[in-house]
PDB file of C-alpha atoms in Angstrom:
ATOM      1  CA  UNK A   1      20.152   4.019 -17.430  1.00 62.00           C
ATOM      2  CA  UNK A   2      21.786   4.369 -20.836  1.00 85.00           C
ATOM      3  CA  UNK A   3      23.354   0.891 -20.957  1.00 97.00           C
ATOM      4  CA  UNK A   4      25.199  -0.218 -24.083  1.00 97.00           C
ATOM      5  CA  UNK A   5      26.181  -3.671 -22.808  1.00 98.00           C
ATOM      6  CA  UNK A   6      23.639  -6.447 -22.359  1.00 98.00           C
ATOM      7  CA  UNK A   7      25.472  -8.027 -19.418  1.00 98.00           C
ATOM      8  CA  UNK A   8      25.600  -4.742 -17.514  1.00 98.00           C
ATOM      9  CA  UNK A   9      21.946  -4.070 -18.318  1.00 98.00           C
ATOM     10  CA  UNK A  10      21.065  -7.555 -17.086  1.00 98.00           C
ATOM     11  CA  UNK A  11      23.004  -7.310 -13.813  1.00 98.00           C
ATOM     12  CA  UNK A  12      21.623  -3.910 -12.908  1.00 98.00           C
ATOM     13  CA  UNK A  13      18.080  -4.905 -13.786  1.00 98.00           C
ATOM     14  CA  UNK A  14      18.361  -7.964 -11.528  1.00 98.00           C
ATOM     15  CA  UNK A  15      19.364  -5.638  -8.676  1.00 98.00           C
ATOM     16  CA  UNK A  16      16.393  -3.383  -9.425  1.00 98.00           C
ATOM     17  CA  UNK A  17      14.028  -6.361  -9.458  1.00 98.00           C
ATOM     18  CA  UNK A  18      15.630  -7.768  -6.320  1.00 98.00           C
ATOM     19  CA  UNK A  19      14.715  -4.622  -4.446  1.00 98.00           C
ATOM     20  CA  UNK A  20      11.099  -5.060  -5.493  1.00 98.00           C
ATOM     21  CA  UNK A  21      10.737  -8.804  -4.950  1.00 98.00           C
ATOM     22  CA  UNK A  22      12.500 -10.769  -2.223  1.00 98.00           C
ATOM     23  CA  UNK A  23      11.745 -14.036  -4.030  1.00 98.00           C
ATOM     24  CA  UNK A  24      14.405 -13.278  -6.661  1.00 98.00           C
ATOM     25  CA  UNK A  25      17.690 -15.101  -6.053  1.00 98.00           C
ATOM     26  CA  UNK A  26      20.777 -15.398  -8.269  1.00 98.00           C
ATOM     27  CA  UNK A  27      23.191 -18.305  -8.759  1.00 98.00           C
ATOM     28  CA  UNK A  28      26.588 -18.066 -10.454  1.00 98.00           C
ATOM     29  CA  UNK A  29      29.055 -20.738 -11.561  1.00 97.00           C
ATOM     30  CA  UNK A  30      32.378 -18.994 -10.886  1.00 96.00           C
ATOM     31  CA  UNK A  31      31.702 -16.308 -13.510  1.00 96.00           C
ATOM     32  CA  UNK A  32      29.858 -13.630 -11.553  1.00 96.00           C
ATOM     33  CA  UNK A  33      32.364 -10.949 -12.563  1.00 96.00           C
ATOM     34  CA  UNK A  34      31.576 -11.665 -16.217  1.00 97.00           C
ATOM     35  CA  UNK A  35      27.837 -12.415 -16.051  1.00 97.00           C
ATOM     36  CA  UNK A  36      27.387  -9.371 -13.782  1.00 97.00           C
ATOM     37  CA  UNK A  37      25.842 -11.551 -11.113  1.00 97.00           C
ATOM     38  CA  UNK A  38      28.397  -9.818  -8.875  1.00 98.00           C
ATOM     39  CA  UNK A  39      26.155  -6.727  -8.855  1.00 98.00           C
ATOM     40  CA  UNK A  40      23.360  -8.721  -7.241  1.00 98.00           C
ATOM     41  CA  UNK A  41      25.832 -10.346  -4.847  1.00 98.00           C
ATOM     42  CA  UNK A  42      27.031  -6.927  -3.645  1.00 98.00           C
ATOM     43  CA  UNK A  43      23.479  -5.722  -3.024  1.00 98.00           C
ATOM     44  CA  UNK A  44      21.983  -8.960  -1.690  1.00 98.00           C
ATOM     45  CA  UNK A  45      24.766 -11.261  -0.426  1.00 98.00           C
ATOM     46  CA  UNK A  46      22.236 -13.497   1.333  1.00 98.00           C
ATOM     47  CA  UNK A  47      20.307 -14.095  -1.891  1.00 98.00           C
ATOM     48  CA  UNK A  48      23.289 -14.781  -4.148  1.00 98.00           C
ATOM     49  CA  UNK A  49      24.807 -18.266  -4.334  1.00 98.00           C
ATOM     50  CA  UNK A  50      28.290 -18.886  -5.726  1.00 98.00           C
ATOM     51  CA  UNK A  51      28.192 -22.505  -6.893  1.00 97.00           C
ATOM     52  CA  UNK A  52      31.700 -22.821  -8.324  1.00 96.00           C
ATOM     53  CA  UNK A  53      32.470 -24.554 -11.610  1.00 96.00           C
ATOM     54  CA  UNK A  54      29.513 -26.901 -11.219  1.00 97.00           C
ATOM     55  CA  UNK A  55      26.769 -25.863 -13.621  1.00 97.00           C
ATOM     56  CA  UNK A  56      24.746 -29.062 -13.258  1.00 97.00           C
ATOM     57  CA  UNK A  57      24.677 -28.692  -9.486  1.00 97.00           C
ATOM     58  CA  UNK A  58      23.826 -24.988  -9.806  1.00 98.00           C
ATOM     59  CA  UNK A  59      20.866 -25.863 -12.001  1.00 98.00           C
ATOM     60  CA  UNK A  60      19.604 -28.541  -9.614  1.00 98.00           C
ATOM     61  CA  UNK A  61      19.852 -26.114  -6.681  1.00 98.00           C
ATOM     62  CA  UNK A  62      17.916 -23.526  -8.710  1.00 98.00           C
ATOM     63  CA  UNK A  63      15.203 -26.124  -9.314  1.00 98.00           C
ATOM     64  CA  UNK A  64      14.987 -26.730  -5.570  1.00 98.00           C
ATOM     65  CA  UNK A  65      14.787 -23.012  -4.853  1.00 98.00           C
ATOM     66  CA  UNK A  66      11.979 -22.663  -7.397  1.00 98.00           C
ATOM     67  CA  UNK A  67      10.034 -25.361  -5.589  1.00 98.00           C
ATOM     68  CA  UNK A  68      10.211 -23.292  -2.392  1.00 98.00           C
ATOM     69  CA  UNK A  69       8.653 -20.285  -4.143  1.00 98.00           C
ATOM     70  CA  UNK A  70      11.837 -18.433  -5.075  1.00 98.00           C
ATOM     71  CA  UNK A  71      12.495 -17.008  -8.562  1.00 98.00           C
ATOM     72  CA  UNK A  72      16.041 -18.195  -9.341  1.00 98.00           C
ATOM     73  CA  UNK A  73      18.224 -16.801 -12.132  1.00 98.00           C
ATOM     74  CA  UNK A  74      21.192 -19.011 -13.060  1.00 98.00           C
ATOM     75  CA  UNK A  75      24.189 -17.392 -14.758  1.00 98.00           C
ATOM     76  CA  UNK A  76      27.031 -18.766 -16.834  1.00 98.00           C
ATOM     77  CA  UNK A  77      28.466 -18.530 -20.327  1.00 98.00           C
ATOM     78  CA  UNK A  78      25.890 -19.755 -22.819  1.00 98.00           C
ATOM     79  CA  UNK A  79      28.030 -22.733 -23.799  1.00 97.00           C
ATOM     80  CA  UNK A  80      28.071 -23.952 -20.186  1.00 97.00           C
ATOM     81  CA  UNK A  81      24.608 -22.811 -19.067  1.00 96.00           C
ATOM     82  CA  UNK A  82      22.888 -25.205 -21.427  1.00 93.00           C
ATOM     83  CA  UNK A  83      25.619 -27.628 -22.424  1.00 95.00           C
ATOM     84  CA  UNK A  84      26.901 -28.734 -19.030  1.00 96.00           C
ATOM     85  CA  UNK A  85      23.496 -28.619 -17.365  1.00 97.00           C
ATOM     86  CA  UNK A  86      21.259 -29.937 -20.139  1.00 97.00           C
ATOM     87  CA  UNK A  87      20.164 -33.063 -18.283  1.00 97.00           C
ATOM     88  CA  UNK A  88      19.138 -31.098 -15.189  1.00 98.00           C
ATOM     89  CA  UNK A  89      17.368 -28.485 -17.317  1.00 98.00           C
ATOM     90  CA  UNK A  90      15.413 -31.101 -19.239  1.00 98.00           C
ATOM     91  CA  UNK A  91      14.645 -33.626 -16.522  1.00 98.00           C
ATOM     92  CA  UNK A  92      13.866 -31.283 -13.652  1.00 98.00           C
ATOM     93  CA  UNK A  93      13.172 -27.734 -14.798  1.00 98.00           C
ATOM     94  CA  UNK A  94      11.460 -28.227 -18.161  1.00 98.00           C
ATOM     95  CA  UNK A  95       9.480 -31.388 -17.404  1.00 98.00           C
ATOM     96  CA  UNK A  96       8.506 -29.923 -14.030  1.00 98.00           C
ATOM     97  CA  UNK A  97       7.699 -26.512 -15.570  1.00 98.00           C
ATOM     98  CA  UNK A  98       9.705 -24.912 -12.773  1.00 98.00           C
ATOM     99  CA  UNK A  99      10.081 -21.153 -12.538  1.00 98.00           C
ATOM    100  CA  UNK A 100      13.827 -20.993 -13.288  1.00 98.00           C
ATOM    101  CA  UNK A 101      15.438 -18.373 -15.540  1.00 98.00           C
ATOM    102  CA  UNK A 102      18.632 -19.540 -17.281  1.00 98.00           C
ATOM    103  CA  UNK A 103      20.916 -16.776 -18.504  1.00 98.00           C
ATOM    104  CA  UNK A 104      23.431 -17.713 -21.196  1.00 98.00           C
ATOM    105  CA  UNK A 105      25.986 -14.904 -21.227  1.00 98.00           C
ATOM    106  CA  UNK A 106      28.775 -14.328 -23.788  1.00 98.00           C
ATOM    107  CA  UNK A 107      26.693 -16.135 -26.396  1.00 98.00           C
ATOM    108  CA  UNK A 108      27.337 -16.610 -30.105  1.00 98.00           C
ATOM    109  CA  UNK A 109      30.790 -15.480 -31.182  1.00 98.00           C
ATOM    110  CA  UNK A 110      30.946 -12.610 -28.694  1.00 98.00           C
ATOM    111  CA  UNK A 111      33.629 -14.258 -26.540  1.00 97.00           C
ATOM    112  CA  UNK A 112      35.976 -13.711 -29.464  1.00 97.00           C
ATOM    113  CA  UNK A 113      39.259 -14.405 -27.690  1.00 95.00           C
ATOM    114  CA  UNK A 114      38.475 -17.836 -26.247  1.00 96.00           C
ATOM    115  CA  UNK A 115      37.541 -19.632 -29.450  1.00 96.00           C
ATOM    116  CA  UNK A 116      35.182 -22.499 -30.207  1.00 97.00           C
ATOM    117  CA  UNK A 117      35.115 -23.988 -26.708  1.00 97.00           C
ATOM    118  CA  UNK A 118      33.582 -20.800 -25.283  1.00 97.00           C
ATOM    119  CA  UNK A 119      31.493 -19.625 -28.249  1.00 98.00           C
ATOM    120  CA  UNK A 120      27.989 -21.061 -28.246  1.00 97.00           C
ATOM    121  CA  UNK A 121      26.464 -21.177 -31.728  1.00 98.00           C
ATOM    122  CA  UNK A 122      23.843 -23.859 -31.051  1.00 98.00           C
ATOM    123  CA  UNK A 123      22.044 -22.715 -27.880  1.00 98.00           C
ATOM    124  CA  UNK A 124      18.895 -21.398 -29.581  1.00 98.00           C
ATOM    125  CA  UNK A 125      18.460 -24.751 -31.313  1.00 98.00           C
ATOM    126  CA  UNK A 126      18.957 -26.679 -28.066  1.00 97.00           C
ATOM    127  CA  UNK A 127      16.596 -24.613 -25.945  1.00 98.00           C
ATOM    128  CA  UNK A 128      14.007 -24.169 -28.689  1.00 97.00           C
ATOM    129  CA  UNK A 129      13.670 -27.954 -28.888  1.00 97.00           C
ATOM    130  CA  UNK A 130      12.934 -28.308 -25.166  1.00 98.00           C
ATOM    131  CA  UNK A 131       9.185 -28.404 -24.407  1.00 98.00           C
ATOM    132  CA  UNK A 132       7.857 -25.785 -21.947  1.00 98.00           C
ATOM    133  CA  UNK A 133      10.915 -23.552 -22.495  1.00 98.00           C
ATOM    134  CA  UNK A 134      10.629 -19.859 -23.413  1.00 98.00           C
ATOM    135  CA  UNK A 135      13.635 -18.606 -25.420  1.00 98.00           C
ATOM    136  CA  UNK A 136      14.537 -14.901 -25.512  1.00 98.00           C
ATOM    137  CA  UNK A 137      17.299 -13.162 -27.468  1.00 98.00           C
ATOM    138  CA  UNK A 138      17.132  -9.361 -27.003  1.00 98.00           C
ATOM    139  CA  UNK A 139      18.432  -7.063 -29.711  1.00 98.00           C
ATOM    140  CA  UNK A 140      20.400  -4.750 -27.428  1.00 98.00           C
ATOM    141  CA  UNK A 141      20.902  -3.461 -23.880  1.00 98.00           C
ATOM    142  CA  UNK A 142      17.690  -1.400 -23.856  1.00 98.00           C
ATOM    143  CA  UNK A 143      15.617  -4.421 -24.789  1.00 98.00           C
ATOM    144  CA  UNK A 144      17.532  -6.585 -22.307  1.00 98.00           C
ATOM    145  CA  UNK A 145      16.307  -4.409 -19.417  1.00 98.00           C
ATOM    146  CA  UNK A 146      12.679  -4.857 -20.406  1.00 98.00           C
ATOM    147  CA  UNK A 147      13.080  -8.530 -21.329  1.00 98.00           C
ATOM    148  CA  UNK A 148      14.515  -9.359 -17.884  1.00 98.00           C
ATOM    149  CA  UNK A 149      11.519  -7.677 -16.261  1.00 98.00           C
ATOM    150  CA  UNK A 150       9.168  -9.670 -18.489  1.00 98.00           C
ATOM    151  CA  UNK A 151      10.739 -13.060 -17.811  1.00 98.00           C
ATOM    152  CA  UNK A 152      10.860 -12.374 -14.074  1.00 98.00           C
ATOM    153  CA  UNK A 153       7.116 -11.699 -14.181  1.00 98.00           C
ATOM    154  CA  UNK A 154       6.222 -14.820 -16.184  1.00 98.00           C
ATOM    155  CA  UNK A 155       5.821 -18.201 -14.527  1.00 98.00           C
ATOM    156  CA  UNK A 156       7.867 -21.031 -16.014  1.00 98.00           C
ATOM    157  CA  UNK A 157      11.292 -21.924 -17.385  1.00 98.00           C
ATOM    158  CA  UNK A 158      13.068 -19.457 -19.651  1.00 98.00           C
ATOM    159  CA  UNK A 159      16.399 -19.147 -21.452  1.00 98.00           C
ATOM    160  CA  UNK A 160      17.848 -15.651 -21.942  1.00 98.00           C
ATOM    161  CA  UNK A 161      20.663 -15.199 -24.480  1.00 98.00           C
ATOM    162  CA  UNK A 162      23.070 -12.277 -23.967  1.00 98.00           C
ATOM    163  CA  UNK A 163      26.023 -10.834 -25.890  1.00 98.00           C
ATOM    164  CA  UNK A 164      29.354 -10.059 -24.238  1.00 98.00           C
ATOM    165  CA  UNK A 165      30.235  -6.789 -25.969  1.00 98.00           C
ATOM    166  CA  UNK A 166      29.228  -3.139 -26.074  1.00 98.00           C
ATOM    167  CA  UNK A 167      27.320  -2.003 -29.163  1.00 98.00           C
ATOM    168  CA  UNK A 168      24.726   0.677 -30.032  1.00 97.00           C
ATOM    169  CA  UNK A 169      21.062   0.285 -29.113  1.00 98.00           C
ATOM    170  CA  UNK A 170      18.500  -0.082 -31.889  1.00 98.00           C
ATOM    171  CA  UNK A 171      15.405  -0.224 -29.660  1.00 97.00           C
ATOM    172  CA  UNK A 172      13.970   2.573 -27.531  1.00 96.00           C
ATOM    173  CA  UNK A 173      14.820   2.831 -23.856  1.00 97.00           C
ATOM    174  CA  UNK A 174      11.881   1.841 -21.658  1.00 96.00           C
ATOM    175  CA  UNK A 175       9.819   0.380 -24.506  1.00 95.00           C
ATOM    176  CA  UNK A 176       7.487  -2.322 -23.166  1.00 92.00           C
ATOM    177  CA  UNK A 177       8.605  -5.863 -23.956  1.00 96.00           C
ATOM    178  CA  UNK A 178       5.916  -8.416 -24.741  1.00 96.00           C
ATOM    179  CA  UNK A 179       7.021 -12.038 -24.858  1.00 97.00           C
ATOM    180  CA  UNK A 180       6.329 -13.804 -28.146  1.00 96.00           C
ATOM    181  CA  UNK A 181       5.653 -10.698 -30.218  1.00 94.00           C
ATOM    182  CA  UNK A 182       8.143  -9.631 -32.934  1.00 97.00           C
ATOM    183  CA  UNK A 183       8.454  -5.909 -33.652  1.00 97.00           C
ATOM    184  CA  UNK A 184       8.765  -4.019 -36.931  1.00 97.00           C
ATOM    185  CA  UNK A 185      11.687  -1.594 -36.694  1.00 98.00           C
ATOM    186  CA  UNK A 186      11.461  -0.380 -40.301  1.00 98.00           C
ATOM    187  CA  UNK A 187       8.636  -0.669 -42.787  1.00 97.00           C
ATOM    188  CA  UNK A 188       9.238  -2.023 -46.298  1.00 97.00           C
ATOM    189  CA  UNK A 189       7.428  -3.773 -49.123  1.00 97.00           C
ATOM    190  CA  UNK A 190       9.869  -5.946 -51.094  1.00 97.00           C
ATOM    191  CA  UNK A 191      11.781  -8.128 -48.601  1.00 98.00           C
ATOM    192  CA  UNK A 192      10.911  -9.101 -45.023  1.00 98.00           C
ATOM    193  CA  UNK A 193      14.195  -9.166 -43.098  1.00 98.00           C
ATOM    194  CA  UNK A 194      13.871 -10.942 -39.733  1.00 98.00           C
ATOM    195  CA  UNK A 195      16.787 -10.578 -37.326  1.00 98.00           C
ATOM    196  CA  UNK A 196      17.647 -11.359 -33.729  1.00 98.00           C
ATOM    197  CA  UNK A 197      20.244 -10.236 -31.201  1.00 98.00           C
ATOM    198  CA  UNK A 198      23.292  -8.329 -32.430  1.00 98.00           C
ATOM    199  CA  UNK A 199      22.354  -8.953 -36.062  1.00 98.00           C
ATOM    200  CA  UNK A 200      19.280  -6.721 -35.715  1.00 98.00           C
ATOM    201  CA  UNK A 201      21.464  -3.620 -35.849  1.00 98.00           C
ATOM    202  CA  UNK A 202      23.262  -4.881 -38.949  1.00 98.00           C
ATOM    203  CA  UNK A 203      19.898  -5.636 -40.557  1.00 98.00           C
ATOM    204  CA  UNK A 204      18.810  -2.025 -40.033  1.00 98.00           C
ATOM    205  CA  UNK A 205      22.096  -0.748 -41.495  1.00 98.00           C
ATOM    206  CA  UNK A 206      21.733  -3.020 -44.516  1.00 98.00           C
ATOM    207  CA  UNK A 207      18.135  -1.910 -45.097  1.00 98.00           C
ATOM    208  CA  UNK A 208      19.116   1.759 -44.883  1.00 98.00           C
ATOM    209  CA  UNK A 209      21.911   1.315 -47.410  1.00 98.00           C
ATOM    210  CA  UNK A 210      19.598  -0.489 -49.825  1.00 98.00           C
ATOM    211  CA  UNK A 211      16.890   2.173 -49.584  1.00 96.00           C
ATOM    212  CA  UNK A 212      16.004   3.335 -53.094  1.00 94.00           C
ATOM    213  CA  UNK A 213      17.008  -0.009 -54.618  1.00 96.00           C
ATOM    214  CA  UNK A 214      15.071  -2.471 -52.474  1.00 97.00           C
ATOM    215  CA  UNK A 215      12.381  -1.706 -49.914  1.00 98.00           C
ATOM    216  CA  UNK A 216      13.231  -3.788 -46.837  1.00 98.00           C
ATOM    217  CA  UNK A 217      10.994  -4.368 -43.840  1.00 98.00           C
ATOM    218  CA  UNK A 218      13.146  -5.059 -40.756  1.00 98.00           C
ATOM    219  CA  UNK A 219      11.620  -7.172 -37.981  1.00 98.00           C
ATOM    220  CA  UNK A 220      13.233  -7.718 -34.588  1.00 98.00           C
ATOM    221  CA  UNK A 221      12.509 -11.250 -33.347  1.00 98.00           C
ATOM    222  CA  UNK A 222      13.536 -11.150 -29.710  1.00 98.00           C
ATOM    223  CA  UNK A 223      11.397 -14.090 -28.611  1.00 98.00           C
ATOM    224  CA  UNK A 224      12.503 -17.188 -30.484  1.00 98.00           C
ATOM    225  CA  UNK A 225       9.955 -19.333 -28.647  1.00 98.00           C
ATOM    226  CA  UNK A 226       7.022 -19.001 -28.351  1.00 97.00           C
ATOM    227  CA  UNK A 227       6.679 -17.188 -31.643  1.00 95.00           C
ATOM    228  CA  UNK A 228       3.481 -15.419 -32.683  1.00 95.00           C
ATOM    229  CA  UNK A 229       2.955 -17.346 -35.908  1.00 94.00           C
ATOM    230  CA  UNK A 230       0.056 -15.203 -37.083  1.00 95.00           C
ATOM    231  CA  UNK A 231       2.028 -11.990 -36.530  1.00 95.00           C
ATOM    232  CA  UNK A 232       5.014 -13.403 -38.436  1.00 96.00           C
ATOM    233  CA  UNK A 233       2.828 -14.448 -41.374  1.00 95.00           C
ATOM    234  CA  UNK A 234       1.231 -11.001 -41.533  1.00 96.00           C
ATOM    235  CA  UNK A 235       4.631  -9.307 -41.422  1.00 96.00           C
ATOM    236  CA  UNK A 236       5.847 -11.402 -44.349  1.00 96.00           C
ATOM    237  CA  UNK A 237       2.588 -10.927 -46.268  1.00 94.00           C
ATOM    238  CA  UNK A 238       2.975  -8.818 -49.386  1.00 91.00           C
ATOM    239  CA  UNK A 239       6.769  -9.153 -49.425  1.00 96.00           C
ATOM    240  CA  UNK A 240       8.362 -11.149 -52.230  1.00 96.00           C
ATOM    241  CA  UNK A 241      10.786 -13.086 -50.048  1.00 98.00           C
ATOM    242  CA  UNK A 242      12.188 -13.520 -46.558  1.00 98.00           C
ATOM    243  CA  UNK A 243      15.755 -13.107 -45.276  1.00 98.00           C
ATOM    244  CA  UNK A 244      16.859 -14.036 -41.754  1.00 98.00           C
ATOM    245  CA  UNK A 245      19.955 -12.876 -39.870  1.00 98.00           C
ATOM    246  CA  UNK A 246      21.288 -14.460 -36.684  1.00 98.00           C
ATOM    247  CA  UNK A 247      24.552 -14.951 -34.778  1.00 98.00           C
ATOM    248  CA  UNK A 248      23.846 -18.664 -34.513  1.00 98.00           C
ATOM    249  CA  UNK A 249      24.104 -21.810 -36.569  1.00 98.00           C
ATOM    250  CA  UNK A 250      21.608 -21.692 -39.443  1.00 96.00           C
ATOM    251  CA  UNK A 251      20.513 -25.155 -38.322  1.00 96.00           C
ATOM    252  CA  UNK A 252      17.822 -24.903 -35.678  1.00 97.00           C
ATOM    253  CA  UNK A 253      17.896 -21.176 -34.929  1.00 97.00           C
ATOM    254  CA  UNK A 254      15.819 -18.193 -36.015  1.00 98.00           C
ATOM    255  CA  UNK A 255      15.792 -19.137 -39.697  1.00 98.00           C
ATOM    256  CA  UNK A 256      14.589 -22.650 -38.925  1.00 97.00           C
ATOM    257  CA  UNK A 257      11.910 -21.317 -36.562  1.00 97.00           C
ATOM    258  CA  UNK A 258      10.584 -18.949 -39.217  1.00 97.00           C
ATOM    259  CA  UNK A 259      10.653 -21.637 -41.907  1.00 97.00           C
ATOM    260  CA  UNK A 260       8.469 -23.783 -39.653  1.00 96.00           C
ATOM    261  CA  UNK A 261       6.013 -20.920 -39.176  1.00 95.00           C
ATOM    262  CA  UNK A 262       5.880 -20.005 -42.876  1.00 96.00           C
ATOM    263  CA  UNK A 263       5.828 -23.523 -44.334  1.00 93.00           C
ATOM    264  CA  UNK A 264       2.038 -23.469 -44.739  1.00 90.00           C
ATOM    265  CA  UNK A 265       2.351 -20.438 -47.011  1.00 86.00           C
ATOM    266  CA  UNK A 266       6.013 -20.597 -48.096  1.00 89.00           C
ATOM    267  CA  UNK A 267       8.067 -17.795 -49.599  1.00 93.00           C
ATOM    268  CA  UNK A 268      11.562 -17.791 -51.095  1.00 96.00           C
ATOM    269  CA  UNK A 269      13.928 -17.625 -48.145  1.00 97.00           C
ATOM    270  CA  UNK A 270      17.618 -16.988 -47.459  1.00 98.00           C
ATOM    271  CA  UNK A 271      19.343 -17.436 -44.098  1.00 98.00           C
ATOM    272  CA  UNK A 272      22.360 -15.403 -42.994  1.00 98.00           C
ATOM    273  CA  UNK A 273      24.057 -17.155 -40.092  1.00 98.00           C
ATOM    274  CA  UNK A 274      26.882 -19.473 -39.121  1.00 98.00           C
ATOM    275  CA  UNK A 275      27.189 -22.241 -41.702  1.00 96.00           C
ATOM    276  CA  UNK A 276      27.231 -25.369 -39.548  1.00 95.00           C
ATOM    277  CA  UNK A 277      30.652 -24.755 -38.079  1.00 97.00           C
ATOM    278  CA  UNK A 278      32.106 -23.931 -34.672  1.00 97.00           C
ATOM    279  CA  UNK A 279      33.528 -20.538 -33.806  1.00 97.00           C
ATOM    280  CA  UNK A 280      37.175 -19.517 -33.739  1.00 97.00           C
ATOM    281  CA  UNK A 281      39.391 -17.135 -31.820  1.00 97.00           C
ATOM    282  CA  UNK A 282      40.274 -13.699 -33.145  1.00 96.00           C
ATOM    283  CA  UNK A 283      41.857 -10.394 -32.208  1.00 97.00           C
ATOM    284  CA  UNK A 284      38.449  -8.758 -31.800  1.00 97.00           C
ATOM    285  CA  UNK A 285      34.729  -9.413 -32.154  1.00 98.00           C
ATOM    286  CA  UNK A 286      34.384  -7.865 -35.610  1.00 97.00           C
ATOM    287  CA  UNK A 287      37.184 -10.013 -37.004  1.00 98.00           C
ATOM    288  CA  UNK A 288      35.413 -13.211 -35.928  1.00 98.00           C
ATOM    289  CA  UNK A 289      32.035 -11.996 -37.220  1.00 98.00           C
ATOM    290  CA  UNK A 290      33.569 -11.180 -40.607  1.00 98.00           C
ATOM    291  CA  UNK A 291      35.289 -14.569 -40.799  1.00 98.00           C
ATOM    292  CA  UNK A 292      31.895 -16.258 -40.370  1.00 98.00           C
ATOM    293  CA  UNK A 293      30.092 -13.964 -42.799  1.00 98.00           C
ATOM    294  CA  UNK A 294      27.971 -12.154 -40.215  1.00 98.00           C
ATOM    295  CA  UNK A 295      28.208  -8.704 -41.753  1.00 98.00           C
ATOM    296  CA  UNK A 296      26.085  -5.923 -43.183  1.00 98.00           C
ATOM    297  CA  UNK A 297      27.469  -6.803 -46.627  1.00 98.00           C
ATOM    298  CA  UNK A 298      26.350 -10.428 -46.280  1.00 98.00           C
ATOM    299  CA  UNK A 299      22.836  -9.326 -45.342  1.00 98.00           C
ATOM    300  CA  UNK A 300      22.710  -6.914 -48.278  1.00 98.00           C
ATOM    301  CA  UNK A 301      23.864  -9.661 -50.647  1.00 98.00           C
ATOM    302  CA  UNK A 302      21.150 -12.007 -49.394  1.00 98.00           C
ATOM    303  CA  UNK A 303      18.483  -9.317 -49.730  1.00 98.00           C
ATOM    304  CA  UNK A 304      19.571  -8.455 -53.264  1.00 97.00           C
ATOM    305  CA  UNK A 305      19.592 -12.142 -54.246  1.00 97.00           C
ATOM    306  CA  UNK A 306      16.025 -12.548 -53.006  1.00 97.00           C
ATOM    307  CA  UNK A 307      14.900  -9.283 -54.614  1.00 95.00           C
ATOM    308  CA  UNK A 308      16.102 -10.435 -58.015  1.00 91.00           C
ATOM    309  CA  UNK A 309      14.084 -13.666 -58.016  1.00 73.00           C
TER     310      UNK A 309
END
């Protein structure tokens, strides 16, 4: 495989799963060339449905397909997948506990050229607040492959958050993905650094650079909901403080989820994320990340601040 792009990993894995299970169907809202739903369409034209720019209708059709025993995956940019179809997701899929998988592609700031209207910085908060919804944010392309297999196998509604851009893998190819369980990527004793999505790689870089000054445990949280509360508490145990890193608004995302889990036994905590603002357009992805303070340097600064308490 050797994918370095989450969208490509997703599209190819859907094709692989489609060969194994005829119940899997894919719906796109005019963005199949971007979401990589086009790969499934090429292989299984009779099981791919192009719904046009009509996300709410796409979601309702997916709900109907689920009720006939199909396993539908709906694809769009994250900002549209949840935003334009929220009512249908809540009223039909979530309340009905229907087996629909919602893929939010080009999430966070990764659609750097299109600005705030296309950059979704609040999707984790939205979907995490919906009862019965599983929320998954893989760290990289390798983990995306295994996460797609896992959500296809589970029964019930799920939101999958994917990045638009190529970047290096930080997880092992073929490593089994277990929903709800965070994974320690680097051991450490001073600070517990929890990260999700693209920020997981930056967290590892920050921890490596601080080695010798601060011992940082890096934890990849790829399932935002449900979260194994006991596992999280044990991972933070013994560390002086907690730092979180996410490409999402600090309100309602990973940091908020961890604060809820740790509130019974609180620790000093610092959140690295988007500071309650919308995205912006830029010449490239890194430029937009830097503008919003989503950098290795920002993570290091937060870790050092917590280590000095």
